GROMACS .gro file of C-alpha atoms in nm:
model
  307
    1UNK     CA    1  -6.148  -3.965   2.846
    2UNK     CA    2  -5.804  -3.833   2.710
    3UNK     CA    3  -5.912  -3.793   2.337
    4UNK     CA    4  -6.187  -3.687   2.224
    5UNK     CA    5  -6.349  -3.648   1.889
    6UNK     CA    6  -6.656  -3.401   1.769
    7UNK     CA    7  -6.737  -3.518   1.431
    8UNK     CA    8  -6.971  -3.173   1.304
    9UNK     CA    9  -7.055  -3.090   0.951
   10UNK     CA   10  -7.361  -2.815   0.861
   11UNK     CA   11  -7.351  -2.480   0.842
   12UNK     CA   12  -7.199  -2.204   1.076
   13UNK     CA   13  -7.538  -2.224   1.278
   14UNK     CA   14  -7.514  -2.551   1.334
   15UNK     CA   15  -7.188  -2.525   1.399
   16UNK     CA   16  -7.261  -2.260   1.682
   17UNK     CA   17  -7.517  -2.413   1.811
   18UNK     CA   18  -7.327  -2.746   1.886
   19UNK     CA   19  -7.068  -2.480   2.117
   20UNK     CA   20  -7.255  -2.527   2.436
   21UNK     CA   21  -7.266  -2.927   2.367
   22UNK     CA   22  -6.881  -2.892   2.304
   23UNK     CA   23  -6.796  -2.671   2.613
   24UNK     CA   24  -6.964  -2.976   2.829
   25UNK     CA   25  -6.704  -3.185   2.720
   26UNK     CA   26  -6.431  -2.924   2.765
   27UNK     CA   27  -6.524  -2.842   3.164
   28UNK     CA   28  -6.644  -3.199   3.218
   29UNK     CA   29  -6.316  -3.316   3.082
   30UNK     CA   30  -6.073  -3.036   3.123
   31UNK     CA   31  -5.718  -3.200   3.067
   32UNK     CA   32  -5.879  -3.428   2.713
   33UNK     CA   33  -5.769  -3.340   2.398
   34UNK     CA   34  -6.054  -3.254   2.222
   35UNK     CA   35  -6.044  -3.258   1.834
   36UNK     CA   36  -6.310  -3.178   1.573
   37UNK     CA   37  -6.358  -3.332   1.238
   38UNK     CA   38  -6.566  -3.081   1.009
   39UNK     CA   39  -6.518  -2.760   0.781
   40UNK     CA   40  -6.198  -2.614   0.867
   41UNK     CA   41  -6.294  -2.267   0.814
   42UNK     CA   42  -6.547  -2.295   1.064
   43UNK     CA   43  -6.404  -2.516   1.291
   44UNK     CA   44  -6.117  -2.273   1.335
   45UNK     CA   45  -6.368  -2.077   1.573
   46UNK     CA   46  -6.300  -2.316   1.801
   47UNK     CA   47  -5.939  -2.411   1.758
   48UNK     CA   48  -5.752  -2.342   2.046
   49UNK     CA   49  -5.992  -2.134   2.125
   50UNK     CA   50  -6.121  -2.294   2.451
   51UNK     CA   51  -6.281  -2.559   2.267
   52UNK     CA   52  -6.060  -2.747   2.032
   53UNK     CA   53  -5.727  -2.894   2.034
   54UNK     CA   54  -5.682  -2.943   1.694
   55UNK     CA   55  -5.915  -2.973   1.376
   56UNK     CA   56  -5.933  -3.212   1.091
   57UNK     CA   57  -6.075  -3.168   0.767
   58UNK     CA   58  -6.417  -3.414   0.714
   59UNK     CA   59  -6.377  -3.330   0.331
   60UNK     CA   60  -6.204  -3.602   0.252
   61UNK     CA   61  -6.302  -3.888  -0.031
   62UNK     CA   62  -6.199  -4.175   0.180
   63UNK     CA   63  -6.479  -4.072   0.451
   64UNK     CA   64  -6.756  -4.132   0.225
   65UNK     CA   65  -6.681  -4.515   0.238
   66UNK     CA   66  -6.790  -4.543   0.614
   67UNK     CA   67  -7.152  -4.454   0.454
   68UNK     CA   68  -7.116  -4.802   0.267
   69UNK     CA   69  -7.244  -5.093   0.352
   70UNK     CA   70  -6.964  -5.357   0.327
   71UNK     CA   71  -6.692  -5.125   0.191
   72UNK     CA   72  -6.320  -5.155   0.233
   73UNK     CA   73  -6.266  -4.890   0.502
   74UNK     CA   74  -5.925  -4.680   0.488
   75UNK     CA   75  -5.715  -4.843   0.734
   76UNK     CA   76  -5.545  -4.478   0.766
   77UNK     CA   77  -5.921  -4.375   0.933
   78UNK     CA   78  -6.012  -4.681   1.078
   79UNK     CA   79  -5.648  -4.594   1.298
   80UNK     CA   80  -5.748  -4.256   1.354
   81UNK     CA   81  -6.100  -4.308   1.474
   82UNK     CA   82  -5.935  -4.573   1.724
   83UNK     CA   83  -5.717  -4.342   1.877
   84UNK     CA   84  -5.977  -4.157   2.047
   85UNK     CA   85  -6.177  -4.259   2.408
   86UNK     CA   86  -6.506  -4.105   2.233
   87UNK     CA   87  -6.637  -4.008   1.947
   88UNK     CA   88  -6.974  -3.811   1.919
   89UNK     CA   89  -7.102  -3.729   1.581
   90UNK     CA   90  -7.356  -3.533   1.454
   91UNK     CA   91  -7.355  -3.650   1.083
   92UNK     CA   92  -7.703  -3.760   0.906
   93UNK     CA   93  -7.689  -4.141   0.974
   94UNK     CA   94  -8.050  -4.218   1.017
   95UNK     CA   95  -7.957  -4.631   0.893
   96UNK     CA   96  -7.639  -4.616   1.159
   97UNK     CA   97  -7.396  -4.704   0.864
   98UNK     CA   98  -7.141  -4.456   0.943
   99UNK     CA   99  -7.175  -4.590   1.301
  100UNK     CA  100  -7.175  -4.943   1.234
  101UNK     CA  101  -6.806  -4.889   1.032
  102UNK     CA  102  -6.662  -4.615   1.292
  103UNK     CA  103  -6.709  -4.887   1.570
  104UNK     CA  104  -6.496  -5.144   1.355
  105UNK     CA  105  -6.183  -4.883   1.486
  106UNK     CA  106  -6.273  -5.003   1.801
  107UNK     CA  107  -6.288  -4.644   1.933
  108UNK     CA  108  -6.406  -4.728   2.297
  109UNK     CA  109  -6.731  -4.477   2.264
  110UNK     CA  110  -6.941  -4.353   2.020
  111UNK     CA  111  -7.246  -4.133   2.100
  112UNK     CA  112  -7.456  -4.040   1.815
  113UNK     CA  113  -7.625  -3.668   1.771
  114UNK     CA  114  -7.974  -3.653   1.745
  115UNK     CA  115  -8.041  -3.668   1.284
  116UNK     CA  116  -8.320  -3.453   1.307
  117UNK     CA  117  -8.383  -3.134   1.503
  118UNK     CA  118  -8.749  -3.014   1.599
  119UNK     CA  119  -8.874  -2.757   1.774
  120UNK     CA  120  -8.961  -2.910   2.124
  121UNK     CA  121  -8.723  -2.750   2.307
  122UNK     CA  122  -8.385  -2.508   2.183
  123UNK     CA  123  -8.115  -2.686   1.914
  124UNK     CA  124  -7.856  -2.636   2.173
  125UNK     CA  125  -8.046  -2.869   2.437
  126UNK     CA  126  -8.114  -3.099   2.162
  127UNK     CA  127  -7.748  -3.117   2.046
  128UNK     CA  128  -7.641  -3.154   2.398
  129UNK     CA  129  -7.896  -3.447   2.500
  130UNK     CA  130  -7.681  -3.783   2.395
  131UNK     CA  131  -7.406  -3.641   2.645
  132UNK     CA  132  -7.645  -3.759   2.946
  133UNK     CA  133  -7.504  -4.118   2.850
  134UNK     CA  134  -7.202  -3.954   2.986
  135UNK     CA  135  -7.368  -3.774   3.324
  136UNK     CA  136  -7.299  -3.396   3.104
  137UNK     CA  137  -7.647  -3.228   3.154
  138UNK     CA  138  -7.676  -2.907   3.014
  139UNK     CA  139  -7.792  -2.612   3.154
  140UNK     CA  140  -7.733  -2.271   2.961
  141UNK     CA  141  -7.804  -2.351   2.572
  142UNK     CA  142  -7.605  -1.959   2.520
  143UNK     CA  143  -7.304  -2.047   2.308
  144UNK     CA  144  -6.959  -1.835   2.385
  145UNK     CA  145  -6.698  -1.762   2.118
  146UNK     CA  146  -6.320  -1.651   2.230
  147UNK     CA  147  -6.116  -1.475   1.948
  148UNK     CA  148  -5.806  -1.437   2.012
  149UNK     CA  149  -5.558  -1.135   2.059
  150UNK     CA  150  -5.436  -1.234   1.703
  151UNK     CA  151  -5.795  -1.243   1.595
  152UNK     CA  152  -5.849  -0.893   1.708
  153UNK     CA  153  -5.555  -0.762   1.590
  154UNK     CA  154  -5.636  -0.895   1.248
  155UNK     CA  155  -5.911  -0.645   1.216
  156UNK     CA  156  -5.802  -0.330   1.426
  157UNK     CA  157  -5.753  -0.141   1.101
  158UNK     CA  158  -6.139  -0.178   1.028
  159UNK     CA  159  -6.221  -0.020   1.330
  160UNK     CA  160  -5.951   0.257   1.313
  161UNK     CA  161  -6.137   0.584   1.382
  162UNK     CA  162  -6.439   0.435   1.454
  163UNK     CA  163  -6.702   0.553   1.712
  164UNK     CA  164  -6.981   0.383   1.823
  165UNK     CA  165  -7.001   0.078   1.555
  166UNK     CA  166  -7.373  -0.087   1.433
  167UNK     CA  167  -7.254  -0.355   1.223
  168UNK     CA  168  -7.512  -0.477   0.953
  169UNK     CA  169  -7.546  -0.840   0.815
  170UNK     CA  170  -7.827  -0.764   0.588
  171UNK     CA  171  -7.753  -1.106   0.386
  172UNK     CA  172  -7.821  -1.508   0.513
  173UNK     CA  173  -7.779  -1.858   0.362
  174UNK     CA  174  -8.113  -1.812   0.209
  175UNK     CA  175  -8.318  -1.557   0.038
  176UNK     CA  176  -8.698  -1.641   0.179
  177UNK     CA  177  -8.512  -1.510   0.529
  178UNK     CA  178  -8.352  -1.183   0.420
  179UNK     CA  179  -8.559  -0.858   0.481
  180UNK     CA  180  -8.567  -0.660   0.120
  181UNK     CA  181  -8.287  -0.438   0.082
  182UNK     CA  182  -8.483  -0.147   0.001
  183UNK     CA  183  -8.577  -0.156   0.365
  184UNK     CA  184  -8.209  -0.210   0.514
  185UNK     CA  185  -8.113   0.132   0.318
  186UNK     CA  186  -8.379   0.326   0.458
  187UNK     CA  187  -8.305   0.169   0.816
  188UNK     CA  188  -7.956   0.230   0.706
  189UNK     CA  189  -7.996   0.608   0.655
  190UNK     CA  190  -8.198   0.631   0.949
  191UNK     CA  191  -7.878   0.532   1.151
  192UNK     CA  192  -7.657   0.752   0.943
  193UNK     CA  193  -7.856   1.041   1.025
  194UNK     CA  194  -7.783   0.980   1.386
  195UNK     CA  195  -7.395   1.007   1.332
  196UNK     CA  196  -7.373   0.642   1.367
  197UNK     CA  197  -7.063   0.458   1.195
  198UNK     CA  198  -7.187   0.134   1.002
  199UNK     CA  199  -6.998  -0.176   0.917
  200UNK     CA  200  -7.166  -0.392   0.671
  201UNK     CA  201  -7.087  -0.735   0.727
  202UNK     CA  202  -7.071  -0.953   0.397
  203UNK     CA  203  -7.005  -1.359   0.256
  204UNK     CA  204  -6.981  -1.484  -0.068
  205UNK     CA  205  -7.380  -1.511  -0.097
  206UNK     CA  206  -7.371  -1.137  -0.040
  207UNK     CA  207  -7.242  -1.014  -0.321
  208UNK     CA  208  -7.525  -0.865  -0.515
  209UNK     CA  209  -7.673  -0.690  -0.186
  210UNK     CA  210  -7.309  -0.536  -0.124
  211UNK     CA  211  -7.292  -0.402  -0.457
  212UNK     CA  212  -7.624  -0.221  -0.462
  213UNK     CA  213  -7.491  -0.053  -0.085
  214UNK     CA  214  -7.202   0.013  -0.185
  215UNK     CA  215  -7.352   0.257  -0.423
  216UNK     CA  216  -7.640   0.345  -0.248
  217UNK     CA  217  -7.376   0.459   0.047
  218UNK     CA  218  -7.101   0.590  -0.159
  219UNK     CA  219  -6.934   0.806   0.018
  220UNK     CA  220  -7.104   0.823   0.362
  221UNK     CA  221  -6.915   0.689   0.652
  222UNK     CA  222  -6.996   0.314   0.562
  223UNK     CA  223  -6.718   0.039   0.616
  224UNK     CA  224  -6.763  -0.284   0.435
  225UNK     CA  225  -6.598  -0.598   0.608
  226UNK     CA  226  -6.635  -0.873   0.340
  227UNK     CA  227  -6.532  -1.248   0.332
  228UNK     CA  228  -6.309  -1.233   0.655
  229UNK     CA  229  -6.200  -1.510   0.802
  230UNK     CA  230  -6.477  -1.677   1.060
  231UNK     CA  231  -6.264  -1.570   1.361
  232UNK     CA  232  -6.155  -1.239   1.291
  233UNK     CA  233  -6.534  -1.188   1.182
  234UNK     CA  234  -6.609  -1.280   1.609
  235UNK     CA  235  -6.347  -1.018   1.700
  236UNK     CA  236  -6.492  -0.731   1.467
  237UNK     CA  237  -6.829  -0.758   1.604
  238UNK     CA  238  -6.711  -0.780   1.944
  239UNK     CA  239  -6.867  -0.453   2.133
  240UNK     CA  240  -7.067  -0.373   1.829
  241UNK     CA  241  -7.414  -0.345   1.831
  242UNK     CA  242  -7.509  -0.634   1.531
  243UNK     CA  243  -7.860  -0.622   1.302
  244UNK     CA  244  -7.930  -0.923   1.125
  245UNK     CA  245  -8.152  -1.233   0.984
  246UNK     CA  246  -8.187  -1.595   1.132
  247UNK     CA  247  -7.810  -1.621   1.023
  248UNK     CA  248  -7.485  -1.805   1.063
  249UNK     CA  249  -7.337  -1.476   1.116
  250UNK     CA  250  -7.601  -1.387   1.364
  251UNK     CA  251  -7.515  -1.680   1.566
  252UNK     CA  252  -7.145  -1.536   1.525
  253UNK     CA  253  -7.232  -1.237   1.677
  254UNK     CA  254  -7.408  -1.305   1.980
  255UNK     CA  255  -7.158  -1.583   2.070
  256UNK     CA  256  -6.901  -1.307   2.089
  257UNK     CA  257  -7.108  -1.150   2.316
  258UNK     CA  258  -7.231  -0.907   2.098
  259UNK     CA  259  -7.584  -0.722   2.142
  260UNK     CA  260  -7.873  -0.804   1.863
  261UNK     CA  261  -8.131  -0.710   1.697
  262UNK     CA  262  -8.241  -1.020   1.483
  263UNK     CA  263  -8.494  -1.000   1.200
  264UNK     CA  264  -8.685  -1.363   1.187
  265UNK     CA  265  -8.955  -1.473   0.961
  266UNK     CA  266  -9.081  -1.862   0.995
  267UNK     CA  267  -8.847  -1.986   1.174
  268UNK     CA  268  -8.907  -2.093   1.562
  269UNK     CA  269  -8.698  -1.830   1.755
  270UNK     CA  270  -8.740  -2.079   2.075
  271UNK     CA  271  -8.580  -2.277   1.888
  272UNK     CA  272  -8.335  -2.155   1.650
  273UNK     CA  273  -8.268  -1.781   1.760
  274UNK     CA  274  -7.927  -1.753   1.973
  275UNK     CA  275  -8.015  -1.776   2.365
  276UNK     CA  276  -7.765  -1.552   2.508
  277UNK     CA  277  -7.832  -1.209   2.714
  278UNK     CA  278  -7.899  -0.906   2.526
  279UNK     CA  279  -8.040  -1.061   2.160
  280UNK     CA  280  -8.349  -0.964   2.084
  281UNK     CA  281  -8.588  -1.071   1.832
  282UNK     CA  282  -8.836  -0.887   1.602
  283UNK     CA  283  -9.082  -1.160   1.416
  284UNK     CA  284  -9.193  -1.070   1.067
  285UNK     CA  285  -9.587  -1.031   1.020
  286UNK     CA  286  -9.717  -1.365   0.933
  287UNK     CA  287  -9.334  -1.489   0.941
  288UNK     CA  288  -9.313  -1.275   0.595
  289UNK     CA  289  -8.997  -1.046   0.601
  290UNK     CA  290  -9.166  -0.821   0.327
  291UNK     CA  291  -9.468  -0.720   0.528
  292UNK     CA  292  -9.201  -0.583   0.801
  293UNK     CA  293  -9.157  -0.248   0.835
  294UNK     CA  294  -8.877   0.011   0.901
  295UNK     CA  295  -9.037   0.186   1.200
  296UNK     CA  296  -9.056  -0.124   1.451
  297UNK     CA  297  -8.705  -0.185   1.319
  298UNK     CA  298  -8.558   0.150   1.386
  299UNK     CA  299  -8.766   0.171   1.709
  300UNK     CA  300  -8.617  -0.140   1.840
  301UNK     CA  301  -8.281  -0.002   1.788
  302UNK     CA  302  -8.329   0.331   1.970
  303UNK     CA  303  -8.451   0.128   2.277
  304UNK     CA  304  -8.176  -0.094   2.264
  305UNK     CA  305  -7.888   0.195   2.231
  306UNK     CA  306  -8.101   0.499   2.268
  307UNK     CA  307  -8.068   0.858   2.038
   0.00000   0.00000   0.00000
């Protein structure tokens, strides 16, 4: 195997989870290249970071004709996808079209990801299971990020003056999983109180929630870190202590070996949550983030960093 291609679309979750799949390929085959095809600006958390050689847009026009029956494929891609010794993809291809056309390259292997996660076991075993065709097995499902010294020199000036950080993510990708906000500002002040410095961690779908902080907070010793880049966000939280939802962001964090406290309503923690060492989860009453209260909340906190 001397190239190898990870073909990965989704969110950052997904994205995160796939990491432990990924670093199977990496130590089974050290001296590959190993390229992904995906979102760039998530894929660059693994570009020459350990993981990735080199990344490739999949937003491309020309890709969607591999989901056609009998369509004139690009012979631009149907070169690139021969160049490589394997290709394992995790896109939706439940009538193996995009298959079927991908193997017309003649790339020597192609492994297929599993379409449809449940919750028998953790994503990251799930993502990793078509690698047994290759004798990969996995065995920790805890997925590692490794900025880089340019990543954390990218957001040293956030952290100027800083003492012991609690960085808040108090958004996620979709509202039914975000605790209400009136409860992050009382957990908020609780922390304040303390002498605690908070960083509020913020995306584009955060915007309203920052905005009613932002004045709640005005003036306290509150630092807002919005829209960075997906790898200087894994440096900033790096020796923070991280509160958040079932989250891309979340997954950030505790691949970057961050501790956690993460907030989950329905979703399957054994499934879903991040499996590394020192995340913890709180579930929601009834998996309903509004019947969740402060006190467990703050409680959890103290016990994880103490007074």
């Amino acid at each position: 195997m001397n190239r190898i291609l990870v073909i990965r679309g989704g969110a950052i979750g997904d994205f995160i989870l796939t990491l432990p799949a990924l670093k199977l390929l990496r130590d089974g085959f050290p001296d590959a290249r190993i390229e992904i095809l995906g979102y760039k600006h998530i894929a660059a958390l693994a570009l020459k970071r350990f993981y990735a050689n080199a990344i490739r847009s999949i937003e491309s026009a020309s890709l969607a004709k591999f989901f056609a029956k009998d369509s004139q494929l690009p012979a631009e891609l149907l070169d690139y996808f021969g160049a490589f010794d394997l290709i394992l993809s995790y896109l939706y291809d439940p009538d193996e079209i995009f298959e079927t056309n991908v193997k017309k390259s003649r790339a020597e292997t192609f492994l297929a990801g599993p379409s449809k996660l449940d919750n028998s076991e953790h994503a990251a075993f799930q993502l990793a299971r078509p690698l047994a065709a290759l004798g990969l097995s996995l065995k920790d499902p805890a997925a590692h990020l490794f900025p880089a010294n340019d990543d954390r020199r990218a957001v040293s000036p956030l952290l100027e003056k800083c003492g012991e950080v609690i960085a808040l993510h108090p958004g996620s990708g979709s509202e039914t999983k975000n605790w209400p906000i009136e409860n992050w500002i009382k957990l908020g002040d609780v922390l304040l109180a303390t002498g605690r410095d908070l960083m509020i961690i913020a995306g584009e779908a955060d915007t309203a929630r920052m905005e009613q902080l932002k004045a709640e907070w005005k003036g306290k010793p509150v630092r807002f870190a919005e829209n960075l880049r997906l790898p200087h966000l894994a440096a900033l939280l790096e020796g923070s202590f991280f509160i958040g939802h079932d989250s891309g962001i979340s997954h950030i964090a505790a691949a970057a070996g961050t501790r956690c406290l993460l907030l989950f309503g329905r979703t399957d923690p054994s499934t879903w949550a991040p499996a590394n060492d020192g995340v913890t989860v709180i579930r929601a009453p009834s998996g309903s983030m509004e019947l969740l209260e402060v006190e467990p909340v703050a409680a959890a906190v103290w016990a994880a960093i103490g007074w």
